[in-house]
Structure formats: C-alpha cells, structure tokens
PDB file of C-alpha atoms in Angstrom:
ATOM      1  CA  MET S   1       8.016 -13.181  13.227  1.00 58.00           C
ATOM      2  CA  THR S   2      11.744 -12.048  12.794  1.00 49.00           C
ATOM      3  CA  ALA S   3      13.068 -11.222   8.928  1.00 47.00           C
ATOM      4  CA  SER S   4      15.464 -12.480   6.995  1.00 46.00           C
ATOM      5  CA  PRO S   5      18.451 -11.693   5.149  1.00 44.00           C
ATOM      6  CA  PRO S   6      17.141 -10.236   1.644  1.00 43.00           C
ATOM      7  CA  PRO S   7      17.650 -12.923  -1.110  1.00 46.00           C
ATOM      8  CA  ALA S   8      21.083 -12.195  -3.344  1.00 39.00           C
ATOM      9  CA  PRO S   9      21.115 -11.170  -6.169  1.00 39.00           C
ATOM     10  CA  ALA S  10      21.290 -13.797  -8.992  1.00 39.00           C
ATOM     11  CA  VAL S  11      23.403 -13.480 -11.581  1.00 31.00           C
ATOM     12  CA  GLY S  12      22.017 -11.443 -14.106  1.00 33.00           C
ATOM     13  CA  THR S  13      19.355 -10.108 -12.149  1.00 35.00           C
ATOM     14  CA  PRO S  14      19.235  -7.117  -9.813  1.00 40.00           C
ATOM     15  CA  HIS S  15      22.189  -3.854 -10.779  1.00 42.00           C
ATOM     16  CA  ALA S  16      22.704  -5.922 -13.685  1.00 35.00           C
ATOM     17  CA  ALA S  17      18.724  -7.163 -15.090  1.00 54.00           C
ATOM     18  CA  SER S  18      16.951  -4.619 -16.689  1.00 82.00           C
ATOM     19  CA  THR S  19      14.059  -2.971 -15.683  1.00 87.00           C
ATOM     20  CA  ALA S  20      11.252  -5.076 -16.752  1.00 89.00           C
ATOM     21  CA  ASP S  21      13.584  -8.108 -15.421  1.00 91.00           C
ATOM     22  CA  ALA S  22      13.548  -6.020 -11.899  1.00 91.00           C
ATOM     23  CA  LYS S  23      10.101  -5.060 -12.210  1.00 94.00           C
ATOM     24  CA  LYS S  24       8.678  -8.685 -12.595  1.00 93.00           C
ATOM     25  CA  ALA S  25      11.330 -10.184  -9.685  1.00 92.00           C
ATOM     26  CA  ALA S  26       9.183  -7.576  -8.021  1.00 95.00           C
ATOM     27  CA  LEU S  27       5.820  -8.979  -9.276  1.00 96.00           C
ATOM     28  CA  GLY S  28       6.717 -11.753  -8.407  1.00 95.00           C
ATOM     29  CA  TRP S  29       7.542 -11.510  -4.462  1.00 96.00           C
ATOM     30  CA  MET S  30       4.083  -9.546  -3.872  1.00 97.00           C
ATOM     31  CA  HIS S  31       2.240 -12.315  -5.352  1.00 96.00           C
ATOM     32  CA  THR S  32       3.507 -14.413  -1.615  1.00 97.00           C
ATOM     33  CA  ALA S  33       1.305 -12.185  -0.107  1.00 97.00           C
ATOM     34  CA  ARG S  34      -0.828 -13.684   2.627  1.00 95.00           C
ATOM     35  CA  PHE S  35      -3.825 -12.813   5.527  1.00 95.00           C
ATOM     36  CA  LEU S  36      -1.636 -12.531   8.724  1.00 95.00           C
ATOM     37  CA  THR S  37      -3.912 -11.310  10.891  1.00 94.00           C
ATOM     38  CA  THR S  38      -7.545  -9.148  11.193  1.00 93.00           C
ATOM     39  CA  ALA S  39      -7.397  -6.005  15.276  1.00 91.00           C
ATOM     40  CA  ALA S  40     -10.013  -4.158  16.035  1.00 84.00           C
ATOM     41  CA  GLN S  41      -7.954  -2.699  18.102  1.00 85.00           C
ATOM     42  CA  LEU S  42      -4.340  -1.162  18.444  1.00 88.00           C
ATOM     43  CA  HIS S  43      -2.962  -3.375  21.141  1.00 89.00           C
ATOM     44  CA  HIS S  44      -4.857  -6.361  19.615  1.00 92.00           C
ATOM     45  CA  LEU S  45      -1.887  -5.946  16.032  1.00 94.00           C
ATOM     46  CA  PRO S  46       0.851  -8.495  16.760  1.00 94.00           C
ATOM     47  CA  ALA S  47       4.459  -6.608  18.202  1.00 94.00           C
ATOM     48  CA  LEU S  48       6.761  -7.573  14.700  1.00 96.00           C
ATOM     49  CA  ASP S  49      10.007  -7.042  13.369  1.00 94.00           C
ATOM     50  CA  LEU S  50       9.267  -6.971  10.035  1.00 97.00           C
ATOM     51  CA  PRO S  51       8.705  -4.092   7.403  1.00 98.00           C
ATOM     52  CA  GLU S  52       5.866  -2.966   7.274  1.00 98.00           C
ATOM     53  CA  ILE S  53       3.588  -0.913   4.565  1.00 98.00           C
ATOM     54  CA  ALA S  54       0.236   1.414   5.560  1.00 97.00           C
ATOM     55  CA  PHE S  55      -1.834   0.969   3.023  1.00 97.00           C
ATOM     56  CA  VAL S  56      -4.654   3.700   3.606  1.00 94.00           C
ATOM     57  CA  GLY S  57      -7.725   6.047   1.788  1.00 91.00           C
ATOM     58  CA  ARG S  58     -10.525   7.282   1.482  1.00 88.00           C
ATOM     59  CA  SER S  59     -13.844   4.971   1.156  1.00 83.00           C
ATOM     60  CA  ASN S  60     -14.200   4.688  -2.665  1.00 84.00           C
ATOM     61  CA  ALA S  61     -10.391   5.575  -3.522  1.00 88.00           C
ATOM     62  CA  GLY S  62      -9.381   1.574  -4.605  1.00 90.00           C
ATOM     63  CA  LYS S  63      -7.602   0.731  -1.941  1.00 92.00           C
ATOM     64  CA  SER S  64      -8.532  -3.102  -1.948  1.00 91.00           C
ATOM     65  CA  THR S  65      -8.312  -3.135  -5.517  1.00 93.00           C
ATOM     66  CA  CYS S  66      -5.851  -1.641  -5.895  1.00 96.00           C
ATOM     67  CA  ILE S  67      -3.557  -4.561  -2.924  1.00 96.00           C
ATOM     68  CA  ASN S  68      -5.507  -7.223  -4.728  1.00 95.00           C
ATOM     69  CA  THR S  69      -4.389  -6.008  -8.389  1.00 96.00           C
ATOM     70  CA  LEU S  70       0.269  -5.608  -6.618  1.00 97.00           C
ATOM     71  CA  THR S  71      -0.370  -9.366  -5.295  1.00 97.00           C
ATOM     72  CA  GLN S  72      -2.525 -10.442  -8.480  1.00 96.00           C
ATOM     73  CA  GLN S  73      -5.297 -12.496  -6.152  1.00 95.00           C
ATOM     74  CA  LYS S  74      -8.495 -11.041  -6.486  1.00 89.00           C
ATOM     75  CA  GLN S  75     -10.002 -11.409  -3.159  1.00 87.00           C
ATOM     76  CA  LEU S  76      -7.029 -10.747  -1.110  1.00 93.00           C
ATOM     77  CA  ALA S  77      -8.453  -7.239   0.084  1.00 87.00           C
ATOM     78  CA  PHE S  78     -11.947  -7.269   1.763  1.00 73.00           C
ATOM     79  CA  ALA S  79     -14.070  -4.906  -0.610  1.00 62.00           C
ATOM     80  CA  SER S  80     -17.152  -4.161   1.420  1.00 54.00           C
ATOM     81  CA  LYS S  81     -20.324  -3.879  -0.463  1.00 52.00           C
ATOM     82  CA  LYS S  82     -20.630  -0.441   1.997  1.00 50.00           C
ATOM     83  CA  PRO S  83     -17.632   1.411   2.222  1.00 50.00           C
ATOM     84  CA  GLY S  84     -16.414   2.512   5.165  1.00 48.00           C
ATOM     85  CA  ARG S  85     -18.097  -0.546   7.411  1.00 48.00           C
ATOM     86  CA  THR S  86     -14.670  -2.279   7.140  1.00 59.00           C
ATOM     87  CA  GLN S  87     -13.654  -1.483  10.548  1.00 73.00           C
ATOM     88  CA  HIS S  88     -10.746  -3.663  10.933  1.00 84.00           C
ATOM     89  CA  ILE S  89      -6.775  -3.528  10.166  1.00 91.00           C
ATOM     90  CA  ASN S  90      -5.860  -6.498   7.750  1.00 93.00           C
ATOM     91  CA  LEU S  91      -2.682  -7.475   7.935  1.00 96.00           C
ATOM     92  CA  PHE S  92      -0.616  -9.819   5.024  1.00 96.00           C
ATOM     93  CA  SER S  93       2.516 -11.082   5.585  1.00 97.00           C
ATOM     94  CA  LEU S  94       5.402 -11.050   2.417  1.00 97.00           C
ATOM     95  CA  GLY S  95       7.841 -13.670   1.481  1.00 94.00           C
ATOM     96  CA  ARG S  96       9.072 -17.387  -0.329  1.00 88.00           C
ATOM     97  CA  GLY S  97       9.162 -20.529   1.111  1.00 85.00           C
ATOM     98  CA  GLY S  98       7.591 -19.350   4.479  1.00 83.00           C
ATOM     99  CA  VAL S  99      10.785 -17.115   5.038  1.00 90.00           C
ATOM    100  CA  HIS S 100       8.291 -13.959   5.249  1.00 93.00           C
ATOM    101  CA  ASP S 101      10.179 -10.654   4.617  1.00 95.00           C
ATOM    102  CA  ALA S 102       7.549  -7.509   5.594  1.00 97.00           C
ATOM    103  CA  VAL S 103       4.215  -6.634   6.111  1.00 98.00           C
ATOM    104  CA  LEU S 104       1.826  -4.914   4.762  1.00 98.00           C
ATOM    105  CA  ALA S 105      -1.563  -3.092   6.642  1.00 96.00           C
ATOM    106  CA  ASP S 106      -5.180  -2.237   4.847  1.00 94.00           C
ATOM    107  CA  LEU S 107      -6.329   0.088   7.099  1.00 92.00           C
ATOM    108  CA  PRO S 108      -9.861   1.136   7.077  1.00 86.00           C
ATOM    109  CA  GLY S 109     -11.344   3.982   4.619  1.00 84.00           C
ATOM    110  CA  TYR S 110     -12.624   6.761   6.170  1.00 82.00           C
ATOM    111  CA  GLY S 111     -14.837   9.628   5.031  1.00 71.00           C
ATOM    112  CA  TYR S 112     -17.700   7.677   4.445  1.00 65.00           C
ATOM    113  CA  ALA S 113     -21.060   9.921   5.321  1.00 57.00           C
ATOM    114  CA  ALA S 114     -23.212   6.368   5.196  1.00 64.00           C
ATOM    115  CA  VAL S 115     -21.007   5.514   9.035  1.00 64.00           C
ATOM    116  CA  PRO S 116     -21.882   6.645  12.539  1.00 69.00           C
ATOM    117  CA  LYS S 117     -20.091   9.616  13.298  1.00 70.00           C
ATOM    118  CA  ASP S 118     -18.902   7.918  17.289  1.00 73.00           C
ATOM    119  CA  ASP S 119     -16.989   5.291  14.692  1.00 69.00           C
ATOM    120  CA  LYS S 120     -15.515   7.773  12.474  1.00 68.00           C
ATOM    121  CA  ILE S 121     -14.051   9.856  16.135  1.00 71.00           C
ATOM    122  CA  ARG S 122     -12.654   6.243  16.616  1.00 72.00           C
ATOM    123  CA  TRP S 123     -11.022   5.212  13.640  1.00 72.00           C
ATOM    124  CA  GLN S 124     -10.201   8.240  12.874  1.00 75.00           C
ATOM    125  CA  ARG S 125      -8.643   8.121  16.696  1.00 80.00           C
ATOM    126  CA  VAL S 126      -6.653   5.140  15.628  1.00 82.00           C
ATOM    127  CA  MET S 127      -5.641   5.576  12.459  1.00 84.00           C
ATOM    128  CA  ALA S 128      -3.677   8.544  13.458  1.00 88.00           C
ATOM    129  CA  ASN S 129      -2.673   6.271  16.507  1.00 91.00           C
ATOM    130  CA  TYR S 130      -1.528   3.828  14.676  1.00 94.00           C
ATOM    131  CA  LEU S 131       0.532   6.074  11.547  1.00 95.00           C
ATOM    132  CA  VAL S 132       2.279   7.568  14.562  1.00 94.00           C
ATOM    133  CA  THR S 133       3.603   4.773  16.955  1.00 95.00           C
ATOM    134  CA  ARG S 134       3.438   1.759  14.887  1.00 96.00           C
ATOM    135  CA  GLU S 135       7.553   1.333  14.917  1.00 96.00           C
ATOM    136  CA  ASN S 136       8.036  -1.494  12.704  1.00 97.00           C
ATOM    137  CA  LEU S 137       6.636   1.130  10.558  1.00 98.00           C
ATOM    138  CA  VAL S 138       8.681   1.622   6.897  1.00 98.00           C
ATOM    139  CA  GLY S 139       6.168   3.620   4.312  1.00 98.00           C
ATOM    140  CA  VAL S 140       2.468   4.611   3.317  1.00 97.00           C
ATOM    141  CA  VAL S 141       0.517   4.405   0.419  1.00 97.00           C
ATOM    142  CA  LEU S 142      -2.123   6.933  -0.020  1.00 96.00           C
ATOM    143  CA  LEU S 143      -4.577   6.024  -2.284  1.00 95.00           C
ATOM    144  CA  CYS S 144      -6.210   9.092  -4.115  1.00 95.00           C
ATOM    145  CA  ASP S 145      -8.492   9.194  -6.718  1.00 94.00           C
ATOM    146  CA  PRO S 146      -7.441  11.849  -8.864  1.00 94.00           C
ATOM    147  CA  ARG S 147     -10.933  13.275  -9.642  1.00 93.00           C
ATOM    148  CA  LEU S 148     -11.638  14.851  -6.837  1.00 90.00           C
ATOM    149  CA  GLY S 149      -7.719  15.485  -5.247  1.00 90.00           C
ATOM    150  CA  LEU S 150      -6.671  15.154  -1.594  1.00 90.00           C
ATOM    151  CA  THR S 151      -9.640  16.350   0.258  1.00 87.00           C
ATOM    152  CA  GLU S 152      -9.300  17.566   3.851  1.00 87.00           C
ATOM    153  CA  LEU S 153      -9.543  14.177   5.386  1.00 85.00           C
ATOM    154  CA  ASP S 154      -6.516  13.500   3.029  1.00 89.00           C
ATOM    155  CA  GLU S 155      -4.718  16.774   4.475  1.00 90.00           C
ATOM    156  CA  ILE S 156      -5.205  15.915   8.231  1.00 88.00           C
ATOM    157  CA  LEU S 157      -3.794  12.269   7.508  1.00 88.00           C
ATOM    158  CA  LEU S 158      -0.460  13.811   5.644  1.00 91.00           C
ATOM    159  CA  ASP S 159      -0.499  16.264   9.263  1.00 91.00           C
ATOM    160  CA  VAL S 160      -0.231  13.220  11.212  1.00 91.00           C
ATOM    161  CA  ILE S 161       2.859  10.860   9.334  1.00 93.00           C
ATOM    162  CA  ARG S 162       4.429  13.921   7.739  1.00 93.00           C
ATOM    163  CA  PRO S 163       6.852  14.562  11.422  1.00 94.00           C
ATOM    164  CA  ARG S 164       7.782  10.645  10.670  1.00 95.00           C
ATOM    165  CA  VAL S 165       8.327  11.402   6.505  1.00 94.00           C
ATOM    166  CA  GLU S 166      10.692  13.962   8.225  1.00 94.00           C
ATOM    167  CA  GLU S 167      12.545  11.349  10.065  1.00 94.00           C
ATOM    168  CA  GLY S 168      12.406   9.405   6.580  1.00 95.00           C
ATOM    169  CA  LEU S 169       9.573   7.524   6.644  1.00 96.00           C
ATOM    170  CA  LYS S 170       8.519   6.628   2.415  1.00 97.00           C
ATOM    171  CA  PHE S 171       5.116   7.887   1.299  1.00 96.00           C
ATOM    172  CA  LEU S 172       3.327   7.289  -1.543  1.00 97.00           C
ATOM    173  CA  VAL S 173       0.724   9.269  -2.826  1.00 97.00           C
ATOM    174  CA  LEU S 174      -0.801   6.564  -5.793  1.00 97.00           C
ATOM    175  CA  LEU S 175      -3.724   7.972  -8.513  1.00 97.00           C
ATOM    176  CA  THR S 176      -6.246   5.337  -8.612  1.00 96.00           C
ATOM    177  CA  LYS S 177      -8.596   4.219 -11.505  1.00 95.00           C
ATOM    178  CA  ALA S 178      -6.202   7.156 -13.756  1.00 96.00           C
ATOM    179  CA  ASP S 179      -8.029   5.182 -16.648  1.00 96.00           C
ATOM    180  CA  LYS S 180     -11.339   7.837 -16.366  1.00 96.00           C
ATOM    181  CA  LEU S 181      -8.636  10.663 -17.018  1.00 96.00           C
ATOM    182  CA  THR S 182      -6.707  11.044 -20.439  1.00 96.00           C
ATOM    183  CA  ARG S 183      -3.443  12.181 -20.759  1.00 96.00           C
ATOM    184  CA  VAL S 184      -3.440  15.717 -19.843  1.00 97.00           C
ATOM    185  CA  GLU S 185      -5.437  15.366 -17.507  1.00 97.00           C
ATOM    186  CA  GLN S 186      -3.354  12.493 -16.227  1.00 97.00           C
ATOM    187  CA  ASN S 187      -0.089  14.989 -16.122  1.00 96.00           C
ATOM    188  CA  LYS S 188      -2.211  17.911 -14.157  1.00 96.00           C
ATOM    189  CA  ALA S 189      -3.394  15.366 -11.453  1.00 96.00           C
ATOM    190  CA  LEU S 190       0.213  13.838 -11.223  1.00 95.00           C
ATOM    191  CA  GLN S 191       2.138  17.323 -10.535  1.00 94.00           C
ATOM    192  CA  ILE S 192      -0.717  18.832  -8.266  1.00 94.00           C
ATOM    193  CA  ALA S 193      -0.235  15.338  -6.140  1.00 94.00           C
ATOM    194  CA  LYS S 194       3.741  15.366  -6.234  1.00 93.00           C
ATOM    195  CA  LEU S 195       3.569  19.901  -4.324  1.00 91.00           C
ATOM    196  CA  ASN S 196       1.130  18.084  -2.226  1.00 88.00           C
ATOM    197  CA  ALA S 197       3.240  15.276  -1.032  1.00 88.00           C
ATOM    198  CA  GLY S 198       4.879  16.587   1.033  1.00 79.00           C
ATOM    199  CA  GLY S 199       8.201  14.888   1.040  1.00 81.00           C
ATOM    200  CA  GLY S 200       7.071  11.958  -0.742  1.00 91.00           C
ATOM    201  CA  GLU S 201       6.411  10.649  -4.256  1.00 95.00           C
ATOM    202  CA  ALA S 202       2.823  10.294  -5.938  1.00 96.00           C
ATOM    203  CA  GLN S 203       2.297   7.896  -9.187  1.00 97.00           C
ATOM    204  CA  MET S 204      -0.106   6.757 -10.990  1.00 97.00           C
ATOM    205  CA  PHE S 205      -2.482   3.920 -10.722  1.00 97.00           C
ATOM    206  CA  SER S 206      -4.642   1.826 -12.909  1.00 97.00           C
ATOM    207  CA  ALA S 207      -5.798  -1.984 -12.190  1.00 95.00           C
ATOM    208  CA  LEU S 208      -8.051  -1.941 -14.642  1.00 94.00           C
ATOM    209  CA  LYS S 209      -5.266  -1.065 -17.709  1.00 95.00           C
ATOM    210  CA  ARG S 210      -2.519  -2.343 -15.250  1.00 95.00           C
ATOM    211  CA  GLN S 211      -1.124   1.432 -15.360  1.00 97.00           C
ATOM    212  CA  GLY S 212       1.758   1.580 -12.787  1.00 96.00           C
ATOM    213  CA  VAL S 213       1.420  -1.319 -11.259  1.00 97.00           C
ATOM    214  CA  ASP S 214       4.557  -3.268 -11.424  1.00 96.00           C
ATOM    215  CA  GLU S 215       6.184   0.709 -11.163  1.00 96.00           C
ATOM    216  CA  ALA S 216       4.017   0.515  -8.076  1.00 97.00           C
ATOM    217  CA  ALA S 217       5.194  -3.281  -6.943  1.00 97.00           C
ATOM    218  CA  LEU S 218       9.209  -2.196  -7.251  1.00 96.00           C
ATOM    219  CA  ARG S 219       8.504   0.383  -5.034  1.00 96.00           C
ATOM    220  CA  LEU S 220       7.718  -0.848  -2.404  1.00 97.00           C
ATOM    221  CA  TRP S 221      10.195  -3.879  -2.738  1.00 96.00           C
ATOM    222  CA  ASN S 222      12.976  -1.104  -2.454  1.00 95.00           C
ATOM    223  CA  TRP S 223      11.159   0.356   0.734  1.00 96.00           C
ATOM    224  CA  THR S 224      10.798  -3.102   2.548  1.00 96.00           C
ATOM    225  CA  HIS S 225      14.885  -3.539   1.235  1.00 92.00           C
ATOM    226  CA  PRO S 226      16.995  -1.327   1.414  1.00 87.00           C
ATOM    227  CA  ALA S 227      20.151  -3.407   2.823  1.00 72.00           C
ATOM    228  CA  ALA S 228      19.731  -5.404  -0.215  1.00 62.00           C
ATOM    229  CA  ASP S 229      20.727  -1.717  -2.537  1.00 49.00           C
ATOM    230  CA  ALA S 230      17.381  -1.959  -4.160  1.00 46.00           C
ATOM    231  CA  THR S 231      17.936  -5.175  -5.712  1.00 51.00           C
ATOM    232  CA  ALA S 232      14.947  -7.000  -6.892  1.00 52.00           C
ATOM    233  CA  PRO S 233      14.237 -10.760  -5.813  1.00 58.00           C
ATOM    234  CA  ASP S 234      15.633 -13.823  -7.831  1.00 56.00           C
ATOM    235  CA  ALA S 235      13.974 -13.165 -11.076  1.00 49.00           C
ATOM    236  CA  GLY S 236      13.691 -16.831 -11.735  1.00 45.00           C
ATOM    237  CA  GLU S 237      11.899 -17.582  -8.697  1.00 48.00           C
ATOM    238  CA  ALA S 238       9.329 -14.331 -10.345  1.00 44.00           C
ATOM    239  CA  ALA S 239       9.300 -15.560 -13.419  1.00 41.00           C
ATOM    240  CA  ASP S 240       7.356 -19.257 -11.795  1.00 45.00           C
ATOM    241  CA  ASP S 241       5.082 -17.159  -9.554  1.00 44.00           C
ATOM    242  CA  SER S 242       3.988 -14.402 -12.067  1.00 42.00           C
ATOM    243  CA  ALA S 243       3.305 -17.627 -14.006  1.00 38.00           C
ATOM    244  CA  ASP S 244       1.720 -19.187 -10.386  1.00 43.00           C
ATOM    245  CA  ALA S 245      -0.729 -15.893 -10.831  1.00 40.00           C
ATOM    246  CA  THR S 246      -1.916 -16.873 -14.313  1.00 36.00           C
ATOM    247  CA  GLU S 247      -3.103 -20.341 -13.306  1.00 34.00           C
TER     248      GLU S 247
END
C-alpha cells in the first residue's frame, strides 16, 4: 500500500477558504475511514509507508467513542463491554476513491484492574515497542478523562514517546468528556494538560456536544499531509462525504 500525492487544493478552498470550510473538508476525509486489519502482535502488522496516527489511552477514557465520532461511524472502533478486554491493534485506512493516504491505529486501552497481570505486562511491552519502533508513525493522540487527569500509566507512556516527540513526532492530549466539566473546570484542565504534554498539544473534546471534533479532524489531516502545506481536501468532496454521514 503506497501513499498517493495529496489532493491539489480546489479554487477558493484550503488557504483561501475559511477555517470552517477547512474543518468541514477534514471531517469529510475522516469519514472515509475503513477497517484495514487487526493484529495481536507487532509482527502481524503490515509494513506500510503511509503516515499513521495512533490513538492510545486508559480504559474508559472514551477512545472508541472518539474515533467513531471523528469518523462519523457508529461502530468503526469496537468498544468492549468489559473495558481492557480488547487486546488487538486495529488499523483503519483513510482516503477517497480507493486510494489510501493515511492510517489510524487503535491501540488497546490500558490500566483496567480486571485484566490479568500477565496480560497487562504483555500489552505494555507491545504498546511500548509499537510506539518506539513503528517507522511510519507520525502522530499519537492520548485520550484522557480530564476529571482524572494524566495517570501514572499515562506518564509512563509519555516517557516512552518523548524521544520521538523531540524528533518531530506529533502528539496531542485529547481531553474527552468535556461536557461533564464547567467552562472554568475545562480551562483549568486544559492548562494543566498543556503543561504536561511535554512538547505536544492539548485540546478539549466532547462526543456528546461535538466540542472540538472538527478541530481534531483538521489537526489529524495536517499531521498526515505536511507536503500539502496544511491544506484541507477538496471542500466539494467533503460536502458529499458529510452528506453520506447523515444518512
């Protein structure tokens, strides 16, 4: 699987278009996400030369809900009824017309007490190895419940990826379930997350209120299309995709 050149900006869009149009176009691109493959071990993952973004986070942080909201698909990412039980890396491809240009990686949630200790240790190693060695990884999105803040396990993950962030790996702390906080509480949680992001970024996110959804989609587009000078895909195509998402 090889990446195709980023789509050329349409007249009146990307740089010339409003931010709202760019966000709408990025959401349309996210809606193209389709299941690619699943792997229980790193050596089962296909070697890809497409830019890949990993979603990680503690169990119950809202990772599956976030992915499904961003892609406007209710069941793309599997949410287990028993948090922490999903122990595979799931890949989803992005791109129009059968031409893939990026990949999303959904990593297993971590930290759930009911998971056997041996399984926890095994998956900590698998995730750490993935984050350190996956060559086409360009960004990591860490899902965090702002009511709990960054946990010890989140801090360990930050330590793992910090060298790669210093080398240019994109990193975002996405504070989920923002609707459960007041505006004052959101501002406080966001400032703390920005201080702890260690060179990365942070933003609020609510699937219920759709807060921060379009901003996150545009951010992921920009991460995976640096050669396009941070331009969004064709707004006309995005309008069609958005229409599909509401059917």
